[in-house]
Structure formats: structure tokens, C-alpha cells
Short mmCIF file of C-alpha atoms and ligand atoms in Angstrom, two decimals:
data_model
loop_
_atom_site.label_atom_id
_atom_site.label_comp_id
_atom_site.label_asym_id
_atom_site.label_seq_id
_atom_site.Cartn_x
_atom_site.Cartn_y
_atom_site.Cartn_z
CA MET A 1 42.44 49.79 -7.49
CA PHE A 2 43.51 48.25 -10.80
CA ASP A 3 47.07 47.59 -9.51
CA GLY A 4 45.32 45.43 -6.78
CA VAL A 5 43.26 43.33 -9.09
CA ALA A 6 45.78 42.95 -11.95
CA ALA A 7 46.88 39.35 -11.23
CA LYS A 8 43.38 37.86 -11.54
CA TYR A 9 41.85 40.55 -13.80
CA ASP A 10 41.38 38.50 -16.95
CA LEU A 11 40.06 35.38 -15.16
CA THR A 12 37.58 37.49 -13.12
CA ASN A 13 36.29 39.12 -16.29
CA ASP A 14 35.47 35.74 -17.89
CA VAL A 15 33.73 34.51 -14.77
CA LEU A 16 31.73 37.64 -13.91
CA SER A 17 30.59 38.22 -17.56
CA LEU A 18 29.48 34.61 -17.77
CA GLY A 19 31.83 34.18 -20.76
CA GLN A 20 30.35 37.12 -22.70
CA ALA A 21 33.63 39.18 -22.45
CA ARG A 22 35.23 37.15 -25.30
CA LEU A 23 32.23 37.83 -27.59
CA TRP A 24 32.27 41.56 -26.74
CA ARG A 25 35.97 41.74 -27.63
CA LYS A 26 35.30 40.13 -31.05
CA ALA A 27 32.57 42.69 -31.64
CA VAL A 28 34.93 45.59 -30.79
CA ALA A 29 37.48 44.21 -33.31
CA ARG A 30 34.73 44.11 -36.01
CA ALA A 31 33.65 47.74 -35.18
CA VAL A 32 37.31 49.10 -35.23
CA ASN A 33 37.92 47.03 -38.45
CA ALA A 34 41.69 47.67 -38.21
CA ARG A 35 43.57 47.07 -41.39
CA ALA A 36 47.20 45.87 -41.76
CA GLY A 37 49.61 48.73 -41.12
CA GLU A 38 47.12 51.09 -39.43
CA ARG A 39 48.05 52.69 -36.10
CA VAL A 40 45.55 51.93 -33.35
CA LEU A 41 45.61 53.24 -29.88
CA ASP A 42 44.04 50.96 -27.32
CA LEU A 43 43.49 53.27 -24.44
CA ALA A 44 43.12 52.05 -20.81
CA ALA A 45 44.38 48.79 -22.15
CA GLY A 46 45.07 47.25 -18.74
CA THR A 47 46.87 43.90 -19.18
CA GLY A 48 46.71 44.29 -23.04
CA THR A 49 44.11 41.59 -23.62
CA SER A 50 41.85 44.08 -25.42
CA SER A 51 44.74 44.93 -27.74
CA LEU A 52 45.42 41.37 -29.13
CA PRO A 53 42.75 41.40 -31.86
CA PHE A 54 44.31 44.54 -33.44
CA GLN A 55 47.78 42.96 -33.42
CA ALA A 56 46.33 39.80 -34.99
CA ALA A 57 44.82 41.98 -37.75
CA GLY A 58 48.29 43.27 -38.65
CA ALA A 59 47.74 46.78 -37.20
CA TYR A 60 50.39 48.54 -35.14
CA VAL A 61 48.57 48.66 -31.75
CA VAL A 62 49.78 50.76 -28.85
CA PRO A 63 48.19 49.63 -25.59
CA CYS A 64 48.29 52.48 -23.00
CA ASP A 65 47.34 52.49 -19.34
CA PHE A 66 48.31 54.39 -16.23
CA SER A 67 48.21 51.37 -13.87
CA LEU A 68 51.82 50.02 -13.58
CA GLY A 69 50.41 46.82 -11.97
CA MET A 70 48.18 46.06 -14.98
CA LEU A 71 51.00 46.90 -17.41
CA ARG A 72 53.38 44.57 -15.49
CA GLU A 73 50.96 41.72 -15.60
CA GLY A 74 50.40 42.41 -19.38
CA LYS A 75 54.06 42.36 -19.98
CA LYS A 76 54.36 38.87 -18.46
CA ARG A 77 51.41 37.56 -20.62
CA HIS A 78 51.96 39.38 -23.87
CA PRO A 79 55.72 40.18 -24.11
CA ARG A 80 55.39 41.32 -27.73
CA LEU A 81 52.87 44.13 -27.10
CA PRO A 82 54.41 47.58 -26.82
CA LEU A 83 52.67 48.33 -23.55
CA THR A 84 52.94 52.03 -22.74
CA ALA A 85 52.38 54.04 -19.59
CA GLY A 86 50.23 57.12 -19.94
CA ASP A 87 47.23 59.04 -18.51
CA ALA A 88 44.21 59.22 -20.77
CA THR A 89 43.72 62.92 -20.01
CA ARG A 90 47.32 63.90 -20.90
CA LEU A 91 48.42 61.36 -23.55
CA PRO A 92 52.11 61.03 -24.38
CA PHE A 93 51.47 61.15 -28.18
CA ALA A 94 51.64 63.87 -30.87
CA ASP A 95 48.56 65.19 -32.56
CA GLY A 96 46.84 63.12 -35.30
CA VAL A 97 49.14 60.06 -35.15
CA PHE A 98 46.50 57.33 -34.90
CA ASP A 99 44.04 56.04 -37.53
CA ALA A 100 41.80 54.68 -34.75
CA VAL A 101 41.45 55.03 -31.03
CA THR A 102 39.56 52.53 -28.95
CA ILE A 103 38.80 52.05 -25.30
CA SER A 104 37.22 48.99 -23.68
CA PHE A 105 35.72 49.16 -20.21
CA GLY A 106 37.95 52.13 -19.46
CA LEU A 107 36.09 55.32 -20.08
CA ARG A 108 33.76 54.78 -17.13
CA ASN A 109 36.78 54.57 -14.79
CA ILE A 110 38.43 57.83 -16.04
CA GLN A 111 37.35 60.70 -13.78
CA ASP A 112 37.49 63.35 -16.39
CA THR A 113 35.51 61.70 -19.21
CA GLN A 114 35.29 64.80 -21.45
CA GLY A 115 39.04 65.46 -21.02
CA ALA A 116 39.74 61.90 -22.12
CA LEU A 117 37.39 62.20 -25.15
CA ARG A 118 39.08 65.37 -26.17
CA GLU A 119 42.51 63.83 -25.85
CA MET A 120 41.49 60.89 -27.92
CA LEU A 121 40.27 63.35 -30.60
CA ARG A 122 43.65 65.22 -30.48
CA VAL A 123 45.74 62.09 -31.15
CA THR A 124 43.45 60.78 -33.95
CA ARG A 125 44.09 61.89 -37.58
CA PRO A 126 41.24 63.76 -39.42
CA GLY A 127 38.77 61.22 -40.70
CA GLY A 128 39.96 58.62 -38.11
CA ARG A 129 37.60 56.82 -35.83
CA VAL A 130 36.87 56.13 -32.19
CA VAL A 131 35.24 52.99 -30.88
CA ILE A 132 34.16 52.89 -27.18
CA CYS A 133 33.11 49.60 -25.58
CA GLU A 134 31.46 50.20 -22.30
CA PHE A 135 28.89 48.82 -19.90
CA SER A 136 25.56 50.42 -20.66
CA HIS A 137 21.84 50.00 -19.83
CA PRO A 138 19.67 47.13 -21.13
CA THR A 139 16.78 48.55 -23.19
CA TRP A 140 14.14 45.90 -22.40
CA GLU A 141 12.64 46.72 -19.04
CA PRO A 142 12.14 43.15 -17.67
CA PHE A 143 15.83 42.28 -18.57
CA ARG A 144 16.95 45.61 -17.12
CA THR A 145 15.42 44.57 -13.68
CA VAL A 146 17.00 41.12 -13.71
CA TYR A 147 20.40 42.62 -14.73
CA SER A 148 20.26 45.28 -11.95
CA GLU A 149 19.58 42.52 -9.40
CA TYR A 150 22.55 40.57 -10.78
CA LEU A 151 24.79 43.59 -10.46
CA MET A 152 23.81 44.57 -6.96
CA ARG A 153 23.14 41.15 -5.32
CA ALA A 154 24.82 38.31 -7.19
CA LEU A 155 28.00 39.95 -8.48
CA PRO A 156 29.51 40.99 -5.15
CA PRO A 157 29.50 37.48 -3.59
CA ILE A 158 30.82 35.82 -6.80
CA ALA A 159 33.52 38.51 -6.93
CA THR A 160 34.54 37.63 -3.38
CA SER A 161 35.26 34.09 -4.40
CA VAL A 162 37.32 34.86 -7.51
CA SER A 163 38.90 38.33 -7.09
CA SER A 164 41.67 39.54 -4.86
CA ASN A 165 39.76 42.83 -4.14
CA PRO A 166 35.98 42.24 -3.88
CA ASP A 167 35.41 46.02 -3.09
CA ALA A 168 36.58 46.78 -6.71
CA TYR A 169 33.46 44.82 -7.89
CA VAL A 170 31.13 46.77 -5.67
CA TYR A 171 32.57 49.82 -7.36
CA LEU A 172 32.05 48.12 -10.65
CA ALA A 173 28.22 47.66 -9.98
CA GLU A 174 27.78 51.26 -8.63
CA SER A 175 29.75 52.83 -11.51
CA ILE A 176 27.72 51.02 -14.15
CA ARG A 177 24.47 52.19 -12.67
CA ALA A 178 25.77 55.78 -12.62
CA TRP A 179 27.13 55.70 -16.18
CA PRO A 180 25.23 57.58 -18.88
CA ASP A 181 22.91 55.59 -21.17
CA GLN A 182 23.52 55.08 -24.96
CA PRO A 183 22.07 58.51 -26.26
CA ARG A 184 23.76 60.46 -23.39
CA LEU A 185 27.24 58.94 -24.19
CA ALA A 186 26.64 59.82 -27.93
CA ALA A 187 25.88 63.43 -26.85
CA ARG A 188 29.07 63.51 -24.76
CA LEU A 189 31.01 62.36 -27.87
CA ARG A 190 29.52 65.17 -29.95
CA SER A 191 30.31 67.79 -27.34
CA ALA A 192 33.92 66.63 -27.26
CA GLY A 193 34.19 67.28 -31.00
CA TRP A 194 33.48 63.84 -32.42
CA GLU A 195 31.14 63.51 -35.48
CA ARG A 196 28.34 61.12 -36.42
CA PRO A 197 28.26 59.09 -33.20
CA ALA A 198 26.22 55.92 -33.46
CA TRP A 199 25.98 52.84 -31.23
CA ARG A 200 25.14 49.14 -31.20
CA ASN A 201 23.96 47.22 -28.27
CA LEU A 202 25.54 43.89 -27.18
CA THR A 203 23.87 41.35 -24.84
CA GLY A 204 20.69 43.42 -24.86
CA GLY A 205 22.40 46.70 -23.89
CA VAL A 206 24.53 45.29 -21.01
CA VAL A 207 27.30 46.61 -23.19
CA ALA A 208 27.22 49.29 -25.90
CA LEU A 209 29.65 49.92 -28.67
CA HIS A 210 29.87 53.56 -29.71
CA ARG A 211 31.63 54.67 -32.86
CA ALA A 212 32.23 58.19 -34.11
CA TYR A 213 34.64 60.02 -36.47
CA LYS A 214 37.01 63.00 -36.27
CA PRO A 215 36.03 65.83 -38.55
C1 SAM B 301 38.41 47.60 -16.58
S1 SAM B 301 40.13 47.96 -17.06
C2 SAM B 301 39.97 47.65 -18.77
C3 SAM B 301 41.24 47.04 -19.43
C4 SAM B 301 41.07 46.52 -20.85
N1 SAM B 301 40.75 47.58 -21.73
C5 SAM B 301 40.14 45.40 -21.02
O1 SAM B 301 39.23 45.47 -21.77
O2 SAM B 301 40.30 44.40 -20.30
C6 SAM B 301 40.13 49.70 -16.92
C7 SAM B 301 41.48 50.33 -17.08
O3 SAM B 301 41.38 51.69 -17.13
C8 SAM B 301 42.63 52.23 -16.63
N2 SAM B 301 42.45 53.69 -16.37
C9 SAM B 301 41.66 54.37 -15.55
N3 SAM B 301 41.84 55.62 -15.56
C10 SAM B 301 42.81 55.86 -16.45
C11 SAM B 301 43.53 57.03 -16.93
N4 SAM B 301 43.23 58.25 -16.48
N5 SAM B 301 44.52 56.85 -17.86
C12 SAM B 301 44.95 55.62 -18.33
N6 SAM B 301 44.24 54.41 -17.92
C13 SAM B 301 43.25 54.59 -16.94
C14 SAM B 301 42.87 51.45 -15.38
O4 SAM B 301 44.19 51.41 -14.95
C15 SAM B 301 42.47 50.03 -15.91
O5 SAM B 301 43.55 49.16 -16.36
#
């Protein structure tokens, strides 16, 4: 599916998020707080756009994804990023090599969520951190209703006009509705072995940033 949407992926993000995607990326960069020289794994990095803030901070960022279509598009746009092919549930990295692991809009798309969370823990050093940026559930009921209408009714026709694969955006809407809410995702982090999970809502809970630490 991601091979098919790769060429217009970044443009579609900006349009469908009504410009919010750029703000969410800045919030992820602040939550990861990568320092110069740190090793950061950006998992399910797609075209690598989510990896750029870490490179700008002077960290050594490894963008990793299993869609060769997304990686190829990323290579054209960001030739200096070390884009790496790899499956989130069987990562091609040794134990404990990263100071931080982050994943933006990727975890919901990985079929074996717990397997991916455990792999992310394995490749992080003790005391290292994980930051997950993912669509979530607005907390204020009236906004939740409006947003649900946007997802199910407005988003598919807009996606038809900008994306090469509108069905991917029907999947997007359905997968967001089925995704665990903020406390449930924190519980999943804990059961995968991560400590002190906490979260922050962005755009009223349309997106949540979860952060946790390796014991
Ligand atoms: C919505 S894109 C997110 C891309 C990027 N992180 C961003 O914020 O723009 C989701 C990505 O997850 C990747 N993905 C899904 N399952 C994966 C897996 N098991 N291993 C690695 N990547 C995976 C897809 O190939 C896709 O590029």
C-alpha cells in the first residue's frame, strides 16, 4: 500500500492534516530532544521526512522502513539520509545501539504491535527512550464527534483528489478508529517492557505523543 502512495505521500499529508503535520513533527523533535552525536532510530520512516529534525539537531539518525517504494522516494528527496530497509518486527540492528527510538504514524500500520515495541526495546540502550507519534482519540466529546465525521465523510473525497490510491485513506480512517486510546497504548508500552510511559495530546488528541524509557 505504501509503495503505491509514495510519490505523493508528503503532499497528501500536508493537505489532509490541514497543515497540522508540520507542527506535529516539531513536537516530536522536542519530545525526542536528540542531542548532537546521539544515535536515533526513526522507525517506519517512509520517505525520511520524519527523520530530518534529528539530522538537523546533529544526531546520527537512521531512518528505517520496509517499503522500498517509500525508501526510493526518500532517496530522491533526501540523498544525505542513510535510509535503511528493515522490518520493524525483526530489526537489522544489534542490541542496545540506539539512544532513542522514535516512530511517527507507523506503529498503527504494523500488524504485530507488541512485537515491534519489543524490538524497539531490544535495540535501545538501557536508560534510552522511545517516542511514539500516532493518531489517537480527541478527549473533548463534541470535538471527537466532529473529527469522526471528518475522518469518515470528508477525508475520503479529499483523498481521491490528491492521492494516487484513495483506498489507502479509507484504510487510514478505519485504522485510526480501531487504534487504542492514550491509556491503552501506555499499557501496551508497559507490557512490552518499557517503563514510565506518559503522553501528551496534540490538536486536542487527534494525535498523541507517548514517551517511555528502557529500564
Ligand atoms: C504513514 S507512513 C509514516 C512515514 C513517516 N514516519 C512519516 O511520519 O511521514 C507509515 C510507514 O510504516 C511503514 N511500515 C509499516 N509496517 C512496517 C514494518 N513492519 N516494518 C517497517 N516499516 C513498516 C510503511 O512502509 C510506511 O512507510
